[in-house]
RNA sequence: GGGCGCUUAGCUCAGGGGAAGAGCGCUUCCUUGACGCGGAAGAGGUCACAGGUUCAAAUCCUGUAGCGCCCACCA
């Protein structure tokens, strides 16, 4: 046994990191049966930038649970994935290298990215672009792994996956094909939300509302009798796309007009006045124009009222160049020419001028701010365009499936439990099925081709499906089964589906990907369904819900039994922290400054689901705790020797073990509910009482010999062993360091403490409390007298109720040694009163 | 507009019917026989506000306000 003279935290991360790796301390043993395994569906962080303090926070929570479960004898499956699939990666590659993908270019095998991003993006082929994505994500992933390792995540680093790797592409395409075969995936030509910058469709789950400045334009449409029908709109540029005017069926102002027509200003298009209960009499004039498409309500009206489609906004966000057929009059076509080719914003400004000139604008536009739908990663408002897209059923259009999924939400154990409500609200609010196709390049391709008939027409309704054994496939690079590449795009040949799948369509399969679904059925059988999905509350609607949908459809089960939802790390200004804002403190810098155990202490102090602030004070406290653990351990090990457990005989020592037993029971119960924070708090409180009171109390006895010393030694070492293991999930480095002074093997692979091992525990938990109260008064007397704590008390007089008298007599020797008093005088009384007097000099 | 969560000491947060708690910070001490990357003690609070239930409310109920997040139909 070697106890260092001056133990320190510095260097522990490197020392034990290497040792754990060499020993395979956290390696998953796949031979264990299902019920001996604890499987975690680790969130794969987005590999497109840097980890921030919020990641450190939530991943530490999971690691504490993983370490606890491992000490409870569960074999923990704790993989790490990297979400390197999708738009964030594309965008980062575009900015980092200064390139843009042009899928029409041929592959250039000799391509090297420019040293620094050129002013004007360089165009590269799709394959070159994907190679750059792979290069950059690999660099990012290495930096992530280095941070996770130094933070002490007990991940099995042989179990890693990426969401763009071959295994993920195979699983993603396989699941899609199964969905297709069962009728759960389907394609539809329909209006979709469209990002004009990214040039892709966007799913409901990826929307975010932003408050934008706009203006109500009060515009006159013309009734047959010459009277105006006023409509207030924030989007006058869509008047040429107008297909009807709508008002509430019970709105008396408009009832006489239902069934009649009006003509639009400037464009002179004849439009029916229709009724629908979604029209709000309180908004604007009570009458609204229906355009194809200005917003999602327009889509509803268009569908339910069976209106024509008059789309003018193109996928690049500009109005189409040529005047459409439905604008028939010369004046109308001339007016349209003023708008043609303009962006929505430019057209809005111009049409306001035109309406003012024609007298159809009533008053000045009235400025307002209103919520406008954006793609969460995009900059400009979404437009709605019609296109052919793939969908997966998620209950958005099917009440039975929705009920099934709501039932799954109830079946899942949520931590904290109120998070389940968010799931239910999302599922109940679904407006449609899950749009999974994306018009992008870096992602898992939709594994389909379509036949081209002799006339050159593409038959989308009879897709050509690959064999599962051939997965993963890239229809853009490989010919359809049974065809030759030369037939691509030719009459009688085929075309590949040009789209990729939404990144959530793949990451909704992380349990299947990590467990080797359909590839390693033995492993899959031991892991699925998993025990735990830890994740952020912001992605309940995307990742959590998507994973539940896929598991329900494919396996008719939940993907995991528990979902632990973590809170946010807040900025000092109490805003949600995000990496885009950039923060002075990087996680690695924090680890270097305070030590990994200190950072983990801060993180583990945040209760499940609760937001926490980025508080350096808590990290300092954690550091102090870790240092105290080193020093207290050093004292215990130097001042004692191994004694059999039954050497604990002194009432004070037996009381300590009794107290500890209660702590172990409490911490275990807390961890079973995944409440790591409560477990830490219990251990910490007991630990400080142990060092402040118990160690001081038995110090004198421990330095002596005889049965009193043996009892103290046994109790000190037993309690140290318990504390080290109680702290091991939180402070893996310092506990392992101390363990190594004393014991063989890793503290992270020994059994979690149990009450059965504390066989000598007494039943008088109150003894130490009473004795502690006396100690406290003795300290206060010395503090008041401004003397050293080592100054002996001249007098120690206690009045105590009957029960406490026995306790004090039992601890008398220790009390005298700790306070320096020569005599403990006890008188009987109703309550405990302590008189401690320091010698007058 | 709807939902969920939060509001407790200067700060960060526990507690959750039965005498207001911790850490940090602050004040005053202790020069250290495990620990100065220490230790001891002290001051500091109408538990957001208003009603209600109760012998008793920080705690349960109702409402209000502020903050955060999520959702919603951009006329």
mmCIF file with all atom_site columns, C-alpha atoms in Angstrom, chain A residues 268-457:
data_model
loop_
_atom_site.group_PDB
_atom_site.id
_atom_site.type_symbol
_atom_site.label_atom_id
_atom_site.label_alt_id
_atom_site.label_comp_id
_atom_site.label_asym_id
_atom_site.label_entity_id
_atom_site.label_seq_id
_atom_site.pdbx_PDB_ins_code
_atom_site.Cartn_x
_atom_site.Cartn_y
_atom_site.Cartn_z
_atom_site.occupancy
_atom_site.B_iso_or_equiv
_atom_site.pdbx_formal_charge
_atom_site.auth_seq_id
_atom_site.auth_comp_id
_atom_site.auth_asym_id
_atom_site.auth_atom_id
_atom_site.pdbx_PDB_model_num
ATOM 1   C CA . UNK A 1 268 ? -58.596 41.354 -62.363 1.00 0.00 ? 268 UNK A CA 1
ATOM 2   C CA . UNK A 1 269 ? -58.970 37.658 -61.598 1.00 0.00 ? 269 UNK A CA 1
ATOM 3   C CA . UNK A 1 270 ? -62.449 36.478 -60.701 1.00 0.00 ? 270 UNK A CA 1
ATOM 4   C CA . UNK A 1 271 ? -62.547 34.806 -57.281 1.00 0.00 ? 271 UNK A CA 1
ATOM 5   C CA . UNK A 1 272 ? -65.330 33.015 -55.369 1.00 0.00 ? 272 UNK A CA 1
ATOM 6   C CA . UNK A 1 273 ? -66.261 34.129 -51.865 1.00 0.00 ? 273 UNK A CA 1
ATOM 7   C CA . UNK A 1 274 ? -66.380 30.997 -49.722 1.00 0.00 ? 274 UNK A CA 1
ATOM 8   C CA . UNK A 1 275 ? -67.146 30.087 -46.112 1.00 0.00 ? 275 UNK A CA 1
ATOM 9   C CA . UNK A 1 276 ? -64.981 28.138 -43.673 1.00 0.00 ? 276 UNK A CA 1
ATOM 10  C CA . UNK A 1 277 ? -64.955 28.061 -39.872 1.00 0.00 ? 277 UNK A CA 1
ATOM 11  C CA . UNK A 1 278 ? -61.204 28.565 -39.689 1.00 0.00 ? 278 UNK A CA 1
ATOM 12  C CA . UNK A 1 279 ? -61.723 32.146 -40.821 1.00 0.00 ? 279 UNK A CA 1
ATOM 13  C CA . UNK A 1 280 ? -61.603 34.385 -37.785 1.00 0.00 ? 280 UNK A CA 1
ATOM 14  C CA . UNK A 1 281 ? -64.138 37.235 -37.745 1.00 0.00 ? 281 UNK A CA 1
ATOM 15  C CA . UNK A 1 282 ? -61.929 39.053 -35.245 1.00 0.00 ? 282 UNK A CA 1
ATOM 16  C CA . UNK A 1 283 ? -58.882 39.176 -37.480 1.00 0.00 ? 283 UNK A CA 1
ATOM 17  C CA . UNK A 1 284 ? -58.508 42.042 -39.889 1.00 0.00 ? 284 UNK A CA 1
ATOM 18  C CA . UNK A 1 285 ? -61.729 42.646 -41.772 1.00 0.00 ? 285 UNK A CA 1
ATOM 19  C CA . UNK A 1 286 ? -62.943 39.117 -41.079 1.00 0.00 ? 286 UNK A CA 1
ATOM 20  C CA . UNK A 1 287 ? -62.374 38.202 -44.705 1.00 0.00 ? 287 UNK A CA 1
ATOM 21  C CA . UNK A 1 288 ? -59.110 36.658 -45.831 1.00 0.00 ? 288 UNK A CA 1
ATOM 22  C CA . UNK A 1 289 ? -57.672 35.825 -49.166 1.00 0.00 ? 289 UNK A CA 1
ATOM 23  C CA . UNK A 1 290 ? -56.716 32.220 -49.839 1.00 0.00 ? 290 UNK A CA 1
ATOM 24  C CA . UNK A 1 291 ? -53.513 31.916 -51.834 1.00 0.00 ? 291 UNK A CA 1
ATOM 25  C CA . UNK A 1 292 ? -51.602 28.875 -52.969 1.00 0.00 ? 292 UNK A CA 1
ATOM 26  C CA . UNK A 1 293 ? -49.760 29.008 -50.746 1.00 0.00 ? 293 UNK A CA 1
ATOM 27  C CA . UNK A 1 294 ? -49.151 31.704 -48.206 1.00 0.00 ? 294 UNK A CA 1
ATOM 28  C CA . UNK A 1 295 ? -49.382 29.680 -45.036 1.00 0.00 ? 295 UNK A CA 1
ATOM 29  C CA . UNK A 1 296 ? -50.470 26.336 -43.723 1.00 0.00 ? 296 UNK A CA 1
ATOM 30  C CA . UNK A 1 297 ? -54.034 27.542 -43.246 1.00 0.00 ? 297 UNK A CA 1
ATOM 31  C CA . UNK A 1 298 ? -54.137 28.189 -46.977 1.00 0.00 ? 298 UNK A CA 1
ATOM 32  C CA . UNK A 1 299 ? -53.194 24.553 -47.477 1.00 0.00 ? 299 UNK A CA 1
ATOM 33  C CA . UNK A 1 300 ? -56.080 23.467 -45.257 1.00 0.00 ? 300 UNK A CA 1
ATOM 34  C CA . UNK A 1 301 ? -58.567 25.677 -47.087 1.00 0.00 ? 301 UNK A CA 1
ATOM 35  C CA . UNK A 1 302 ? -57.228 24.648 -50.475 1.00 0.00 ? 302 UNK A CA 1
ATOM 36  C CA . UNK A 1 303 ? -57.610 20.975 -49.566 1.00 0.00 ? 303 UNK A CA 1
ATOM 37  C CA . UNK A 1 304 ? -60.957 21.172 -47.806 1.00 0.00 ? 304 UNK A CA 1
ATOM 38  C CA . UNK A 1 305 ? -62.634 23.597 -50.207 1.00 0.00 ? 305 UNK A CA 1
ATOM 39  C CA . UNK A 1 306 ? -61.162 21.895 -53.247 1.00 0.00 ? 306 UNK A CA 1
ATOM 40  C CA . UNK A 1 307 ? -59.682 25.057 -54.712 1.00 0.00 ? 307 UNK A CA 1
ATOM 41  C CA . UNK A 1 308 ? -57.370 25.356 -57.734 1.00 0.00 ? 308 UNK A CA 1
ATOM 42  C CA . UNK A 1 309 ? -53.607 25.691 -57.431 1.00 0.00 ? 309 UNK A CA 1
ATOM 43  C CA . UNK A 1 310 ? -52.115 28.986 -58.562 1.00 0.00 ? 310 UNK A CA 1
ATOM 44  C CA . UNK A 1 311 ? -48.536 28.852 -57.360 1.00 0.00 ? 311 UNK A CA 1
ATOM 45  C CA . UNK A 1 312 ? -46.215 31.643 -58.460 1.00 0.00 ? 312 UNK A CA 1
ATOM 46  C CA . UNK A 1 313 ? -43.439 31.624 -55.851 1.00 0.00 ? 313 UNK A CA 1
ATOM 47  C CA . UNK A 1 314 ? -40.720 29.354 -57.140 1.00 0.00 ? 314 UNK A CA 1
ATOM 48  C CA . UNK A 1 315 ? -38.343 27.182 -55.174 1.00 0.00 ? 315 UNK A CA 1
ATOM 49  C CA . UNK A 1 316 ? -35.742 29.929 -55.198 1.00 0.00 ? 316 UNK A CA 1
ATOM 50  C CA . UNK A 1 317 ? -38.197 32.268 -53.512 1.00 0.00 ? 317 UNK A CA 1
ATOM 51  C CA . UNK A 1 318 ? -38.824 34.448 -56.566 1.00 0.00 ? 318 UNK A CA 1
ATOM 52  C CA . UNK A 1 319 ? -42.044 34.999 -58.474 1.00 0.00 ? 319 UNK A CA 1
ATOM 53  C CA . UNK A 1 320 ? -42.043 33.157 -61.778 1.00 0.00 ? 320 UNK A CA 1
ATOM 54  C CA . UNK A 1 321 ? -40.961 35.149 -64.835 1.00 0.00 ? 321 UNK A CA 1
ATOM 55  C CA . UNK A 1 322 ? -43.989 34.697 -67.084 1.00 0.00 ? 322 UNK A CA 1
ATOM 56  C CA . UNK A 1 323 ? -47.486 35.870 -66.326 1.00 0.00 ? 323 UNK A CA 1
ATOM 57  C CA . UNK A 1 324 ? -49.667 32.854 -65.555 1.00 0.00 ? 324 UNK A CA 1
ATOM 58  C CA . UNK A 1 325 ? -52.713 31.844 -67.642 1.00 0.00 ? 325 UNK A CA 1
ATOM 59  C CA . UNK A 1 326 ? -55.255 32.781 -65.038 1.00 0.00 ? 326 UNK A CA 1
ATOM 60  C CA . UNK A 1 327 ? -54.312 36.433 -65.287 1.00 0.00 ? 327 UNK A CA 1
ATOM 61  C CA . UNK A 1 328 ? -56.086 37.070 -68.534 1.00 0.00 ? 328 UNK A CA 1
ATOM 62  C CA . UNK A 1 329 ? -56.583 40.819 -68.950 1.00 0.00 ? 329 UNK A CA 1
ATOM 63  C CA . UNK A 1 330 ? -53.981 43.053 -70.490 1.00 0.00 ? 330 UNK A CA 1
ATOM 64  C CA . UNK A 1 331 ? -53.932 45.308 -67.444 1.00 0.00 ? 331 UNK A CA 1
ATOM 65  C CA . UNK A 1 332 ? -53.553 42.305 -65.193 1.00 0.00 ? 332 UNK A CA 1
ATOM 66  C CA . UNK A 1 333 ? -50.660 40.934 -67.197 1.00 0.00 ? 333 UNK A CA 1
ATOM 67  C CA . UNK A 1 334 ? -48.994 44.324 -67.191 1.00 0.00 ? 334 UNK A CA 1
ATOM 68  C CA . UNK A 1 335 ? -49.321 44.500 -63.419 1.00 0.00 ? 335 UNK A CA 1
ATOM 69  C CA . UNK A 1 336 ? -47.798 41.049 -63.072 1.00 0.00 ? 336 UNK A CA 1
ATOM 70  C CA . UNK A 1 337 ? -44.863 42.072 -65.244 1.00 0.00 ? 337 UNK A CA 1
ATOM 71  C CA . UNK A 1 338 ? -43.977 44.575 -62.521 1.00 0.00 ? 338 UNK A CA 1
ATOM 72  C CA . UNK A 1 339 ? -43.509 41.697 -60.059 1.00 0.00 ? 339 UNK A CA 1
ATOM 73  C CA . UNK A 1 340 ? -42.096 38.969 -62.259 1.00 0.00 ? 340 UNK A CA 1
ATOM 74  C CA . UNK A 1 341 ? -38.722 37.601 -61.146 1.00 0.00 ? 341 UNK A CA 1
ATOM 75  C CA . UNK A 1 342 ? -38.712 39.554 -57.896 1.00 0.00 ? 342 UNK A CA 1
ATOM 76  C CA . UNK A 1 343 ? -38.173 38.038 -54.475 1.00 0.00 ? 343 UNK A CA 1
ATOM 77  C CA . UNK A 1 344 ? -41.177 37.963 -52.198 1.00 0.00 ? 344 UNK A CA 1
ATOM 78  C CA . UNK A 1 345 ? -39.802 40.910 -50.297 1.00 0.00 ? 345 UNK A CA 1
ATOM 79  C CA . UNK A 1 346 ? -39.145 43.009 -53.410 1.00 0.00 ? 346 UNK A CA 1
ATOM 80  C CA . UNK A 1 347 ? -42.538 42.129 -54.839 1.00 0.00 ? 347 UNK A CA 1
ATOM 81  C CA . UNK A 1 348 ? -44.259 43.119 -51.616 1.00 0.00 ? 348 UNK A CA 1
ATOM 82  C CA . UNK A 1 349 ? -42.771 46.599 -51.789 1.00 0.00 ? 349 UNK A CA 1
ATOM 83  C CA . UNK A 1 350 ? -43.621 47.051 -55.460 1.00 0.00 ? 350 UNK A CA 1
ATOM 84  C CA . UNK A 1 351 ? -47.193 45.837 -55.238 1.00 0.00 ? 351 UNK A CA 1
ATOM 85  C CA . UNK A 1 352 ? -47.854 48.159 -52.315 1.00 0.00 ? 352 UNK A CA 1
ATOM 86  C CA . UNK A 1 353 ? -46.904 51.053 -54.609 1.00 0.00 ? 353 UNK A CA 1
ATOM 87  C CA . UNK A 1 354 ? -49.097 49.726 -57.414 1.00 0.00 ? 354 UNK A CA 1
ATOM 88  C CA . UNK A 1 355 ? -52.078 49.280 -55.081 1.00 0.00 ? 355 UNK A CA 1
ATOM 89  C CA . UNK A 1 356 ? -51.632 52.779 -53.754 1.00 0.00 ? 356 UNK A CA 1
ATOM 90  C CA . UNK A 1 357 ? -51.569 54.168 -57.296 1.00 0.00 ? 357 UNK A CA 1
ATOM 91  C CA . UNK A 1 358 ? -54.695 52.279 -58.331 1.00 0.00 ? 358 UNK A CA 1
ATOM 92  C CA . UNK A 1 359 ? -56.534 53.378 -55.194 1.00 0.00 ? 359 UNK A CA 1
ATOM 93  C CA . UNK A 1 360 ? -56.982 49.810 -53.966 1.00 0.00 ? 360 UNK A CA 1
ATOM 94  C CA . UNK A 1 361 ? -54.861 50.278 -50.857 1.00 0.00 ? 361 UNK A CA 1
ATOM 95  C CA . UNK A 1 362 ? -56.964 51.669 -48.029 1.00 0.00 ? 362 UNK A CA 1
ATOM 96  C CA . UNK A 1 363 ? -54.717 53.813 -45.872 1.00 0.00 ? 363 UNK A CA 1
ATOM 97  C CA . UNK A 1 364 ? -51.046 53.172 -45.151 1.00 0.00 ? 364 UNK A CA 1
ATOM 98  C CA . UNK A 1 365 ? -49.797 49.680 -44.353 1.00 0.00 ? 365 UNK A CA 1
ATOM 99  C CA . UNK A 1 366 ? -50.072 49.134 -40.594 1.00 0.00 ? 366 UNK A CA 1
ATOM 100 C CA . UNK A 1 367 ? -46.822 47.766 -39.103 1.00 0.00 ? 367 UNK A CA 1
ATOM 101 C CA . UNK A 1 368 ? -47.090 44.709 -36.863 1.00 0.00 ? 368 UNK A CA 1
ATOM 102 C CA . UNK A 1 369 ? -44.824 41.956 -35.662 1.00 0.00 ? 369 UNK A CA 1
ATOM 103 C CA . UNK A 1 370 ? -46.034 38.443 -36.143 1.00 0.00 ? 370 UNK A CA 1
ATOM 104 C CA . UNK A 1 371 ? -44.713 34.892 -35.845 1.00 0.00 ? 371 UNK A CA 1
ATOM 105 C CA . UNK A 1 372 ? -43.377 33.537 -39.108 1.00 0.00 ? 372 UNK A CA 1
ATOM 106 C CA . UNK A 1 373 ? -42.403 29.938 -39.745 1.00 0.00 ? 373 UNK A CA 1
ATOM 107 C CA . UNK A 1 374 ? -38.735 29.256 -40.346 1.00 0.00 ? 374 UNK A CA 1
ATOM 108 C CA . UNK A 1 375 ? -36.652 26.174 -40.774 1.00 0.00 ? 375 UNK A CA 1
ATOM 109 C CA . UNK A 1 376 ? -34.833 25.953 -37.466 1.00 0.00 ? 376 UNK A CA 1
ATOM 110 C CA . UNK A 1 377 ? -31.484 26.015 -39.234 1.00 0.00 ? 377 UNK A CA 1
ATOM 111 C CA . UNK A 1 378 ? -32.488 28.511 -41.921 1.00 0.00 ? 378 UNK A CA 1
ATOM 112 C CA . UNK A 1 379 ? -32.425 32.275 -42.238 1.00 0.00 ? 379 UNK A CA 1
ATOM 113 C CA . UNK A 1 380 ? -35.367 33.291 -44.427 1.00 0.00 ? 380 UNK A CA 1
ATOM 114 C CA . UNK A 1 381 ? -39.053 32.520 -43.959 1.00 0.00 ? 381 UNK A CA 1
ATOM 115 C CA . UNK A 1 382 ? -40.293 29.274 -45.408 1.00 0.00 ? 382 UNK A CA 1
ATOM 116 C CA . UNK A 1 383 ? -42.387 29.252 -48.535 1.00 0.00 ? 383 UNK A CA 1
ATOM 117 C CA . UNK A 1 384 ? -44.889 26.576 -49.424 1.00 0.00 ? 384 UNK A CA 1
ATOM 118 C CA . UNK A 1 385 ? -44.406 24.808 -52.736 1.00 0.00 ? 385 UNK A CA 1
ATOM 119 C CA . UNK A 1 386 ? -45.912 21.706 -54.247 1.00 0.00 ? 386 UNK A CA 1
ATOM 120 C CA . UNK A 1 387 ? -43.629 18.779 -54.827 1.00 0.00 ? 387 UNK A CA 1
ATOM 121 C CA . UNK A 1 388 ? -43.366 15.016 -54.704 1.00 0.00 ? 388 UNK A CA 1
ATOM 122 C CA . UNK A 1 389 ? -42.055 13.843 -51.342 1.00 0.00 ? 389 UNK A CA 1
ATOM 123 C CA . UNK A 1 390 ? -41.798 10.705 -49.213 1.00 0.00 ? 390 UNK A CA 1
ATOM 124 C CA . UNK A 1 391 ? -43.630 10.396 -45.920 1.00 0.00 ? 391 UNK A CA 1
ATOM 125 C CA . UNK A 1 392 ? -43.725 7.912  -43.050 1.00 0.00 ? 392 UNK A CA 1
ATOM 126 C CA . UNK A 1 393 ? -46.954 7.494  -41.137 1.00 0.00 ? 393 UNK A CA 1
ATOM 127 C CA . UNK A 1 394 ? -46.674 8.836  -37.612 1.00 0.00 ? 394 UNK A CA 1
ATOM 128 C CA . UNK A 1 395 ? -50.282 9.194  -36.549 1.00 0.00 ? 395 UNK A CA 1
ATOM 129 C CA . UNK A 1 396 ? -50.614 12.687 -37.975 1.00 0.00 ? 396 UNK A CA 1
ATOM 130 C CA . UNK A 1 397 ? -53.353 11.510 -40.337 1.00 0.00 ? 397 UNK A CA 1
ATOM 131 C CA . UNK A 1 398 ? -54.453 8.319  -38.652 1.00 0.00 ? 398 UNK A CA 1
ATOM 132 C CA . UNK A 1 399 ? -56.314 8.282  -35.333 1.00 0.00 ? 399 UNK A CA 1
ATOM 133 C CA . UNK A 1 400 ? -55.604 4.622  -34.557 1.00 0.00 ? 400 UNK A CA 1
ATOM 134 C CA . UNK A 1 401 ? -51.876 4.965  -34.998 1.00 0.00 ? 401 UNK A CA 1
ATOM 135 C CA . UNK A 1 402 ? -51.952 8.166  -33.013 1.00 0.00 ? 402 UNK A CA 1
ATOM 136 C CA . UNK A 1 403 ? -53.673 6.390  -30.134 1.00 0.00 ? 403 UNK A CA 1
ATOM 137 C CA . UNK A 1 404 ? -51.115 3.599  -30.284 1.00 0.00 ? 404 UNK A CA 1
ATOM 138 C CA . UNK A 1 405 ? -48.293 6.101  -30.062 1.00 0.00 ? 405 UNK A CA 1
ATOM 139 C CA . UNK A 1 406 ? -49.955 7.961  -27.210 1.00 0.00 ? 406 UNK A CA 1
ATOM 140 C CA . UNK A 1 407 ? -50.172 4.625  -25.414 1.00 0.00 ? 407 UNK A CA 1
ATOM 141 C CA . UNK A 1 408 ? -46.459 4.096  -25.983 1.00 0.00 ? 408 UNK A CA 1
ATOM 142 C CA . UNK A 1 409 ? -45.842 7.450  -24.368 1.00 0.00 ? 409 UNK A CA 1
ATOM 143 C CA . UNK A 1 410 ? -47.735 6.348  -21.281 1.00 0.00 ? 410 UNK A CA 1
ATOM 144 C CA . UNK A 1 411 ? -45.927 3.031  -21.201 1.00 0.00 ? 411 UNK A CA 1
ATOM 145 C CA . UNK A 1 412 ? -42.545 4.793  -21.175 1.00 0.00 ? 412 UNK A CA 1
ATOM 146 C CA . UNK A 1 413 ? -41.075 5.746  -17.789 1.00 0.00 ? 413 UNK A CA 1
ATOM 147 C CA . UNK A 1 414 ? -40.248 9.435  -17.965 1.00 0.00 ? 414 UNK A CA 1
ATOM 148 C CA . UNK A 1 415 ? -37.693 11.143 -15.742 1.00 0.00 ? 415 UNK A CA 1
ATOM 149 C CA . UNK A 1 416 ? -38.898 13.625 -14.661 1.00 0.00 ? 416 UNK A CA 1
ATOM 150 C CA . UNK A 1 417 ? -42.421 12.341 -15.175 1.00 0.00 ? 417 UNK A CA 1
ATOM 151 C CA . UNK A 1 418 ? -43.966 15.652 -16.267 1.00 0.00 ? 418 UNK A CA 1
ATOM 152 C CA . UNK A 1 419 ? -41.965 15.476 -19.498 1.00 0.00 ? 419 UNK A CA 1
ATOM 153 C CA . UNK A 1 420 ? -44.510 12.976 -20.763 1.00 0.00 ? 420 UNK A CA 1
ATOM 154 C CA . UNK A 1 421 ? -46.962 15.820 -21.211 1.00 0.00 ? 421 UNK A CA 1
ATOM 155 C CA . UNK A 1 422 ? -44.720 17.368 -23.846 1.00 0.00 ? 422 UNK A CA 1
ATOM 156 C CA . UNK A 1 423 ? -44.787 14.165 -25.815 1.00 0.00 ? 423 UNK A CA 1
ATOM 157 C CA . UNK A 1 424 ? -48.559 13.958 -25.646 1.00 0.00 ? 424 UNK A CA 1
ATOM 158 C CA . UNK A 1 425 ? -48.997 17.540 -26.765 1.00 0.00 ? 425 UNK A CA 1
ATOM 159 C CA . UNK A 1 426 ? -46.742 16.989 -29.696 1.00 0.00 ? 426 UNK A CA 1
ATOM 160 C CA . UNK A 1 427 ? -48.477 13.799 -30.800 1.00 0.00 ? 427 UNK A CA 1
ATOM 161 C CA . UNK A 1 428 ? -51.911 15.352 -30.378 1.00 0.00 ? 428 UNK A CA 1
ATOM 162 C CA . UNK A 1 429 ? -50.833 18.390 -32.365 1.00 0.00 ? 429 UNK A CA 1
ATOM 163 C CA . UNK A 1 430 ? -49.447 16.573 -35.393 1.00 0.00 ? 430 UNK A CA 1
ATOM 164 C CA . UNK A 1 431 ? -50.732 18.152 -38.588 1.00 0.00 ? 431 UNK A CA 1
ATOM 165 C CA . UNK A 1 432 ? -49.612 15.478 -40.997 1.00 0.00 ? 432 UNK A CA 1
ATOM 166 C CA . UNK A 1 433 ? -47.331 12.531 -41.528 1.00 0.00 ? 433 UNK A CA 1
ATOM 167 C CA . UNK A 1 434 ? -43.583 12.653 -41.242 1.00 0.00 ? 434 UNK A CA 1
ATOM 168 C CA . UNK A 1 435 ? -41.952 14.162 -44.301 1.00 0.00 ? 435 UNK A CA 1
ATOM 169 C CA . UNK A 1 436 ? -38.632 12.344 -44.604 1.00 0.00 ? 436 UNK A CA 1
ATOM 170 C CA . UNK A 1 437 ? -37.276 13.227 -48.060 1.00 0.00 ? 437 UNK A CA 1
ATOM 171 C CA . UNK A 1 438 ? -34.779 16.052 -48.401 1.00 0.00 ? 438 UNK A CA 1
ATOM 172 C CA . UNK A 1 439 ? -33.412 17.643 -51.560 1.00 0.00 ? 439 UNK A CA 1
ATOM 173 C CA . UNK A 1 440 ? -29.839 17.621 -50.269 1.00 0.00 ? 440 UNK A CA 1
ATOM 174 C CA . UNK A 1 441 ? -26.613 15.707 -50.915 1.00 0.00 ? 441 UNK A CA 1
ATOM 175 C CA . UNK A 1 442 ? -25.012 14.522 -47.691 1.00 0.00 ? 442 UNK A CA 1
ATOM 176 C CA . UNK A 1 443 ? -27.238 11.949 -46.147 1.00 0.00 ? 443 UNK A CA 1
ATOM 177 C CA . UNK A 1 444 ? -28.680 8.477  -46.538 1.00 0.00 ? 444 UNK A CA 1
ATOM 178 C CA . UNK A 1 445 ? -30.148 8.191  -50.051 1.00 0.00 ? 445 UNK A CA 1
ATOM 179 C CA . UNK A 1 446 ? -33.726 7.077  -50.542 1.00 0.00 ? 446 UNK A CA 1
ATOM 180 C CA . UNK A 1 447 ? -33.030 3.549  -51.788 1.00 0.00 ? 447 UNK A CA 1
ATOM 181 C CA . UNK A 1 448 ? -35.307 3.609  -54.829 1.00 0.00 ? 448 UNK A CA 1
ATOM 182 C CA . UNK A 1 449 ? -35.277 3.947  -58.579 1.00 0.00 ? 449 UNK A CA 1
ATOM 183 C CA . UNK A 1 450 ? -38.186 4.616  -60.944 1.00 0.00 ? 450 UNK A CA 1
ATOM 184 C CA . UNK A 1 451 ? -38.789 3.125  -64.373 1.00 0.00 ? 451 UNK A CA 1
ATOM 185 C CA . UNK A 1 452 ? -38.826 5.375  -67.428 1.00 0.00 ? 452 UNK A CA 1
ATOM 186 C CA . UNK A 1 453 ? -41.267 4.268  -70.083 1.00 0.00 ? 453 UNK A CA 1
ATOM 187 C CA . UNK A 1 454 ? -40.753 4.229  -73.812 1.00 0.00 ? 454 UNK A CA 1
ATOM 188 C CA . UNK A 1 455 ? -42.147 7.738  -74.078 1.00 0.00 ? 455 UNK A CA 1
ATOM 189 C CA . UNK A 1 456 ? -39.616 9.021  -71.534 1.00 0.00 ? 456 UNK A CA 1
ATOM 190 C CA . UNK A 1 457 ? -42.158 9.422  -68.725 1.00 0.00 ? 457 UNK A CA 1
#
